[in-house]
Short mmCIF file of C-alpha atoms and ligand atoms in Angstrom, two decimals:
data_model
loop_
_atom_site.label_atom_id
_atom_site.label_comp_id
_atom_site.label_asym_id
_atom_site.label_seq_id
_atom_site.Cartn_x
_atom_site.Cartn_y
_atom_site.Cartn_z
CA UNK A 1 12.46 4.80 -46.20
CA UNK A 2 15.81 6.47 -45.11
CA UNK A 3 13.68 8.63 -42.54
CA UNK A 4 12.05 5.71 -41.21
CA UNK A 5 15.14 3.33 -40.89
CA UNK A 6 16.16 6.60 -38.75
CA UNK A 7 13.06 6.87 -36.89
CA UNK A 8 13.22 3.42 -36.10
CA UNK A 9 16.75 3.62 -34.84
CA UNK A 10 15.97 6.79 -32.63
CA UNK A 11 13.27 4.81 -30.77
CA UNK A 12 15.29 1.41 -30.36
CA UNK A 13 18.24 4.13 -29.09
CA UNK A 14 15.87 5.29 -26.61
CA UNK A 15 14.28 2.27 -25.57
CA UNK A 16 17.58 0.87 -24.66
CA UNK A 17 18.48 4.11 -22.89
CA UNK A 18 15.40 3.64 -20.41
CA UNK A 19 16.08 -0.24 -20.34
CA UNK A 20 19.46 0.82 -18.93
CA UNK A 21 18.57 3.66 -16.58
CA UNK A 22 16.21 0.92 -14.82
CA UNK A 23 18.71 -1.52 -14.47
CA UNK A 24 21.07 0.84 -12.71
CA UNK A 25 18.87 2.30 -9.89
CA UNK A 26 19.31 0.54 -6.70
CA UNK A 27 16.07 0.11 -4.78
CA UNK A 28 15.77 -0.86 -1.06
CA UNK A 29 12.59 -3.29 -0.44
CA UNK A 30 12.53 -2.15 3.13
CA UNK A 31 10.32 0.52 4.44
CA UNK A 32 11.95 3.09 7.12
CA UNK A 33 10.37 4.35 10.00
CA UNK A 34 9.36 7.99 9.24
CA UNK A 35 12.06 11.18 10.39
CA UNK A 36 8.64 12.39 12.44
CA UNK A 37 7.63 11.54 16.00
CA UNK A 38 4.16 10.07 14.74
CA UNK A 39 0.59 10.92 16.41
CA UNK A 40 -0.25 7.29 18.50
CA UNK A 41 -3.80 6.48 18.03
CA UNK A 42 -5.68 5.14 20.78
CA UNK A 43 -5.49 1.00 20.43
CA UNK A 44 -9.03 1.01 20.01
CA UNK A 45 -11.19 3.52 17.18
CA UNK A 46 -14.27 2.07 16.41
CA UNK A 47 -17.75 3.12 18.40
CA UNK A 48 -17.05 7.03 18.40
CA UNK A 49 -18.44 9.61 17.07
CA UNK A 50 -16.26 11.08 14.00
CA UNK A 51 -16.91 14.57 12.56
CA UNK A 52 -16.33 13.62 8.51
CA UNK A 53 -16.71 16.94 7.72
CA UNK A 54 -13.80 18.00 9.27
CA UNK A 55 -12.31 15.57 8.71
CA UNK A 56 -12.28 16.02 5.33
CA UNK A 57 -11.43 19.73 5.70
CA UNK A 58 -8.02 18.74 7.31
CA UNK A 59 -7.61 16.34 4.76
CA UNK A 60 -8.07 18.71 2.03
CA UNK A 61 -8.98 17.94 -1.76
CA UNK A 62 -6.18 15.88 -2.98
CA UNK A 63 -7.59 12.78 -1.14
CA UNK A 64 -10.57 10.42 -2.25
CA UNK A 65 -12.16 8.74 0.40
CA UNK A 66 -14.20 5.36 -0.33
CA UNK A 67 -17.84 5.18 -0.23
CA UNK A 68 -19.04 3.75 2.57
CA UNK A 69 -15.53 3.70 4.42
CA UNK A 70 -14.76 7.52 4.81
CA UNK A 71 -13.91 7.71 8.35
CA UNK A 72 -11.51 4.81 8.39
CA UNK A 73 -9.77 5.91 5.19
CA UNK A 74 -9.48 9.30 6.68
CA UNK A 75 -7.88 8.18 10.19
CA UNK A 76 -5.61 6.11 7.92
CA UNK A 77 -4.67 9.20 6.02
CA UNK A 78 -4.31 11.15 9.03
CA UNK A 79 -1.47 9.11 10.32
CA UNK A 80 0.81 9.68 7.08
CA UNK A 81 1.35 13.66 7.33
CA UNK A 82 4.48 13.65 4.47
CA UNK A 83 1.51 12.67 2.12
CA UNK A 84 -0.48 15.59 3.06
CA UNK A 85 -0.30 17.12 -0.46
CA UNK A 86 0.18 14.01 -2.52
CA UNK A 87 -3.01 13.34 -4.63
CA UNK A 88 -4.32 9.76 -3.58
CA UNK A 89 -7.77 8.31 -4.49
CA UNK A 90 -9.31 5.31 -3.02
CA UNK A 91 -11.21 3.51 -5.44
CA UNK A 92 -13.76 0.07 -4.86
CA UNK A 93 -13.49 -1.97 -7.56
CA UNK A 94 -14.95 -5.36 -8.46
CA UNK A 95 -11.53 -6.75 -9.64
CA UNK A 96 -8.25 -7.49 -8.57
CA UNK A 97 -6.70 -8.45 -5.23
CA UNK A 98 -8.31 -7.68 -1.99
CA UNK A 99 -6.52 -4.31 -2.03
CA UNK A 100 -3.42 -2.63 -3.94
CA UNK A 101 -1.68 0.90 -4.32
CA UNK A 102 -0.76 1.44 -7.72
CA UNK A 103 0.15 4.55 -9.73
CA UNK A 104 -1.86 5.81 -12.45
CA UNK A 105 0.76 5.04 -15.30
CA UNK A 106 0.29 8.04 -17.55
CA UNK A 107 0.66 10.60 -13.81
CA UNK A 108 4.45 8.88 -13.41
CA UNK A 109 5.41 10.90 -16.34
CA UNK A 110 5.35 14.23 -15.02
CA UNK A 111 6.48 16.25 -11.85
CA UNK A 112 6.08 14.63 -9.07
CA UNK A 113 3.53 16.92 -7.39
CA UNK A 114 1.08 15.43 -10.09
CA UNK A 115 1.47 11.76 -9.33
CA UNK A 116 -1.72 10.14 -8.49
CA UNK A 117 -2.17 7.32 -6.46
CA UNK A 118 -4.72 5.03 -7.15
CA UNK A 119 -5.75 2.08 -3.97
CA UNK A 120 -7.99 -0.09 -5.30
CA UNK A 121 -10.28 -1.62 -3.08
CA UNK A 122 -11.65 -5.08 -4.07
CA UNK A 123 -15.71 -4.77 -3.14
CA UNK A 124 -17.06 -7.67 -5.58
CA UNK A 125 -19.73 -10.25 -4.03
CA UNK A 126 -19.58 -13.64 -3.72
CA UNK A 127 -16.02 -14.04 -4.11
CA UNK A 128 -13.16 -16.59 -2.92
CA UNK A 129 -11.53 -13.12 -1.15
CA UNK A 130 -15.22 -12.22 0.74
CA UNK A 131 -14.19 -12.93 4.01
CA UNK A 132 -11.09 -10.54 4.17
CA UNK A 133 -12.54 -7.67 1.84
CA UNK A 134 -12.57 -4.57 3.75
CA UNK A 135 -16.23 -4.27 3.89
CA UNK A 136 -15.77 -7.75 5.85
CA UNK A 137 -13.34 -6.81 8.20
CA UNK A 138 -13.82 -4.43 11.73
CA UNK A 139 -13.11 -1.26 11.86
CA UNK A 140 -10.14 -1.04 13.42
CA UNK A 141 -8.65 -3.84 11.00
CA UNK A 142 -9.88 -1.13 8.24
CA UNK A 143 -7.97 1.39 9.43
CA UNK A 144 -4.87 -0.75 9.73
CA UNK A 145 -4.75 -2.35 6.33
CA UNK A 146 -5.64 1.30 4.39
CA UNK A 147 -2.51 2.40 6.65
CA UNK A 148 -0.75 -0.55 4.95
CA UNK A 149 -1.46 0.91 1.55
CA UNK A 150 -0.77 4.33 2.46
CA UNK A 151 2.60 2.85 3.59
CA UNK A 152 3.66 1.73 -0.13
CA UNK A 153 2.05 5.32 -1.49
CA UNK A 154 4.89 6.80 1.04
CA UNK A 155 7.69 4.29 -0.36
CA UNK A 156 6.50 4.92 -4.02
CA UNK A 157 6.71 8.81 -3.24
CA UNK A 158 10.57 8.98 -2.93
CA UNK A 159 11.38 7.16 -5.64
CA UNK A 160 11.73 8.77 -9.39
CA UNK A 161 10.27 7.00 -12.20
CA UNK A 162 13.44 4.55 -12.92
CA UNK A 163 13.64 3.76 -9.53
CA UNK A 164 9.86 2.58 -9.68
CA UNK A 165 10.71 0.83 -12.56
CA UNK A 166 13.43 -1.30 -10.95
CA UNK A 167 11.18 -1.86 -7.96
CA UNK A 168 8.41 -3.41 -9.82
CA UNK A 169 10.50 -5.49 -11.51
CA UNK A 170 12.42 -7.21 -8.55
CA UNK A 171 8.58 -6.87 -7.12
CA UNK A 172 8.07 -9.43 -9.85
CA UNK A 173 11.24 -11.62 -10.16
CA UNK A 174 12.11 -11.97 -7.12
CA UNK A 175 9.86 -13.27 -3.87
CA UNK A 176 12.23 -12.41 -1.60
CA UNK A 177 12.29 -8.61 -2.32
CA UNK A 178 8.46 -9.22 -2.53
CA UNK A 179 8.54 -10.48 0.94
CA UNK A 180 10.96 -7.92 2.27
CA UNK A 181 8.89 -5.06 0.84
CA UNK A 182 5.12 -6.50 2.11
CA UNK A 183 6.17 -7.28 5.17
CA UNK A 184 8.33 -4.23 6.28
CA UNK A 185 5.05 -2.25 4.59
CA UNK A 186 3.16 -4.21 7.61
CA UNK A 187 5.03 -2.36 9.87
CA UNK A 188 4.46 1.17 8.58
CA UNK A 189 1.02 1.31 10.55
CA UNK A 190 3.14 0.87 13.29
CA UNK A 191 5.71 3.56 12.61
CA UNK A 192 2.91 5.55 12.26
CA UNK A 193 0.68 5.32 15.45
CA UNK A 194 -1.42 2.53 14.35
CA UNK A 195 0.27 -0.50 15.64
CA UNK A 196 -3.10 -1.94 17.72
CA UNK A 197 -5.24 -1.58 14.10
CA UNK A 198 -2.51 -3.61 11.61
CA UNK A 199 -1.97 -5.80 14.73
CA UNK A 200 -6.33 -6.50 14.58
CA UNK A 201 -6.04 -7.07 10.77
CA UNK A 202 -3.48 -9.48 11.06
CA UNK A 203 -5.31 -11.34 14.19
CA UNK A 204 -8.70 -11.25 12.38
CA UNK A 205 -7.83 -12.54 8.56
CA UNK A 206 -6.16 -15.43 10.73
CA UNK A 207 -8.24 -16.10 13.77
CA UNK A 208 -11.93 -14.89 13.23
CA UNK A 209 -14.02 -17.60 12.23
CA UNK A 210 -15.06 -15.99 8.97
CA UNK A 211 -11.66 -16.23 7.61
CA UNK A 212 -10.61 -19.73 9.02
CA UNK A 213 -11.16 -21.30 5.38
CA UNK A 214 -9.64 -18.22 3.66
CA UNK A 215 -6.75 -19.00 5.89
CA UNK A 216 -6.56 -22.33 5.73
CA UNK A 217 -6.20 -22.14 1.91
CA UNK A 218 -3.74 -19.65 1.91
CA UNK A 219 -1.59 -19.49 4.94
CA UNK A 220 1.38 -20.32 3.61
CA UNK A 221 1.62 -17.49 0.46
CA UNK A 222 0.15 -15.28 3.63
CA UNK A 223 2.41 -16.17 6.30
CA UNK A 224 5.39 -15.33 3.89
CA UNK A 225 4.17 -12.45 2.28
CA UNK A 226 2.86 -10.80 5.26
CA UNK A 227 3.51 -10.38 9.00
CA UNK A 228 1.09 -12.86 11.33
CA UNK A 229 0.05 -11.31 14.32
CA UNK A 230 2.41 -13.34 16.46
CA UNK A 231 5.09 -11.39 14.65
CA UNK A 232 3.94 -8.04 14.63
CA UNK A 233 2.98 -8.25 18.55
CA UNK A 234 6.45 -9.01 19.41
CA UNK A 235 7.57 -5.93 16.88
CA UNK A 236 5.17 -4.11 18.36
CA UNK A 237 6.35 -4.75 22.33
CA UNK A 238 9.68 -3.77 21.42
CA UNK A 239 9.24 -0.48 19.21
CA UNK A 240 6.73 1.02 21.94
ZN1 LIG B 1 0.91 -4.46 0.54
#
């Protein structure tokens, strides 16, 4: 009984240790532009011939391309060179929002180098998100929103495990860090040489005809969350 009262104590002591190490961090929602001159894409990828193979081969093996969508998740990957040994899989799912980064949970808990990042890709049918799934969207609008995920891989990559912690917690509590961190992620396609393909996801989920009830429904949790294209044209005008 002793040895268990003590037991018990040890792991309330600890779990109050990590409770505090959490709250301390300090965690900026805002993404940075990167400390590299980045590669500028040309404004329009789609209708050319891509080599995947070698593709891949500069890619190397810690990357997991998407059936179906290789070549877009591999321009997309191209464009983030401090990732270039960070594992990162991209998975289709038939669950969960249209698209997320996460972390696989039990990965956070040792070095670093080990991490692996999970984006799940939303590919169910005959859903209410259909019209803005990546398999519905052009390719250039592909490219643009995987660069959007890679951009929270590359924010979730300098932080340490507490840090992470405290993000997805004001993530949660608080929309204004929310919108702070989605929308400054919106612009890390442009920091990275693909401002025209965010700038064609933004214009299609909004103007295309095929998302005009999607958008209709849920322009304002969109609008706030997320840069419209209006927005990211004039960012764009001014950072080129
Ligand atoms: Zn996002």
């Amino acid at each position: 009984m002793k040895l268990f009262i003590k037991f018990s104590l040890f792991i309330l002591s600890a779990a109050i240790l990590i409770a505090l190490a959490v709250i301390l961090q300090t965690v900026d929602p805002a993404q940075r532009p990167p400390e590299f001159e980045p590669y500028v894409f040309a404004d329009t990828l789609a209708n050319r011939d891509y080599d995947l193979d070698s593709l891949r081969a500069i890619l190397g093996d810690a990357k997991g391309l998407p059936k179906g969508f290789e070549v877009a998740a591999a321009i997309a990957y191209s464009a983030y060179p401090q990732l270039k040994d960070a594992r990162i899989d991209m998975i289709l799912t038939d669950y969960g929002p249209p698209m997320m980064a996460d972390i696989d949970v039990w990965s956070l808990f040792g070095p670093r180098k080990n991490r692996l990042y999970q984006i799940k890709l939303n590919d169910a049918v005959s859903t209410f998100f259909d019209p803005i799934l990546l398999r519905s969207l052009p390719f250039d609008a592909q490219v643009g929103i995987l660069a959007h995920e890679l951009g929270h891989v590359a924010y979730y990559h300098q932080l340490n495990l507490f840090q992470i912690g405290k993000w997805g917690f004001n993530y949660l509590q608080s929309d204004e860090f929310h919108a702070t961190h989605e929308r400054t992620t919106d612009l890390m396609p442009v920091y990275h040489g693909l401002a025209s393909q965010i700038y064609q996801y933004a214009h299609f989920v909004r103007n295309d005809p095929s998302c005009m009830e999607f958008y209709t429904n849920g322009k304002e949790f969109m609008d706030k969350f997320y840069m419209t294209d209006k927005e990211l044209l004039e960012v764009i005008s001014r950072y080129q």
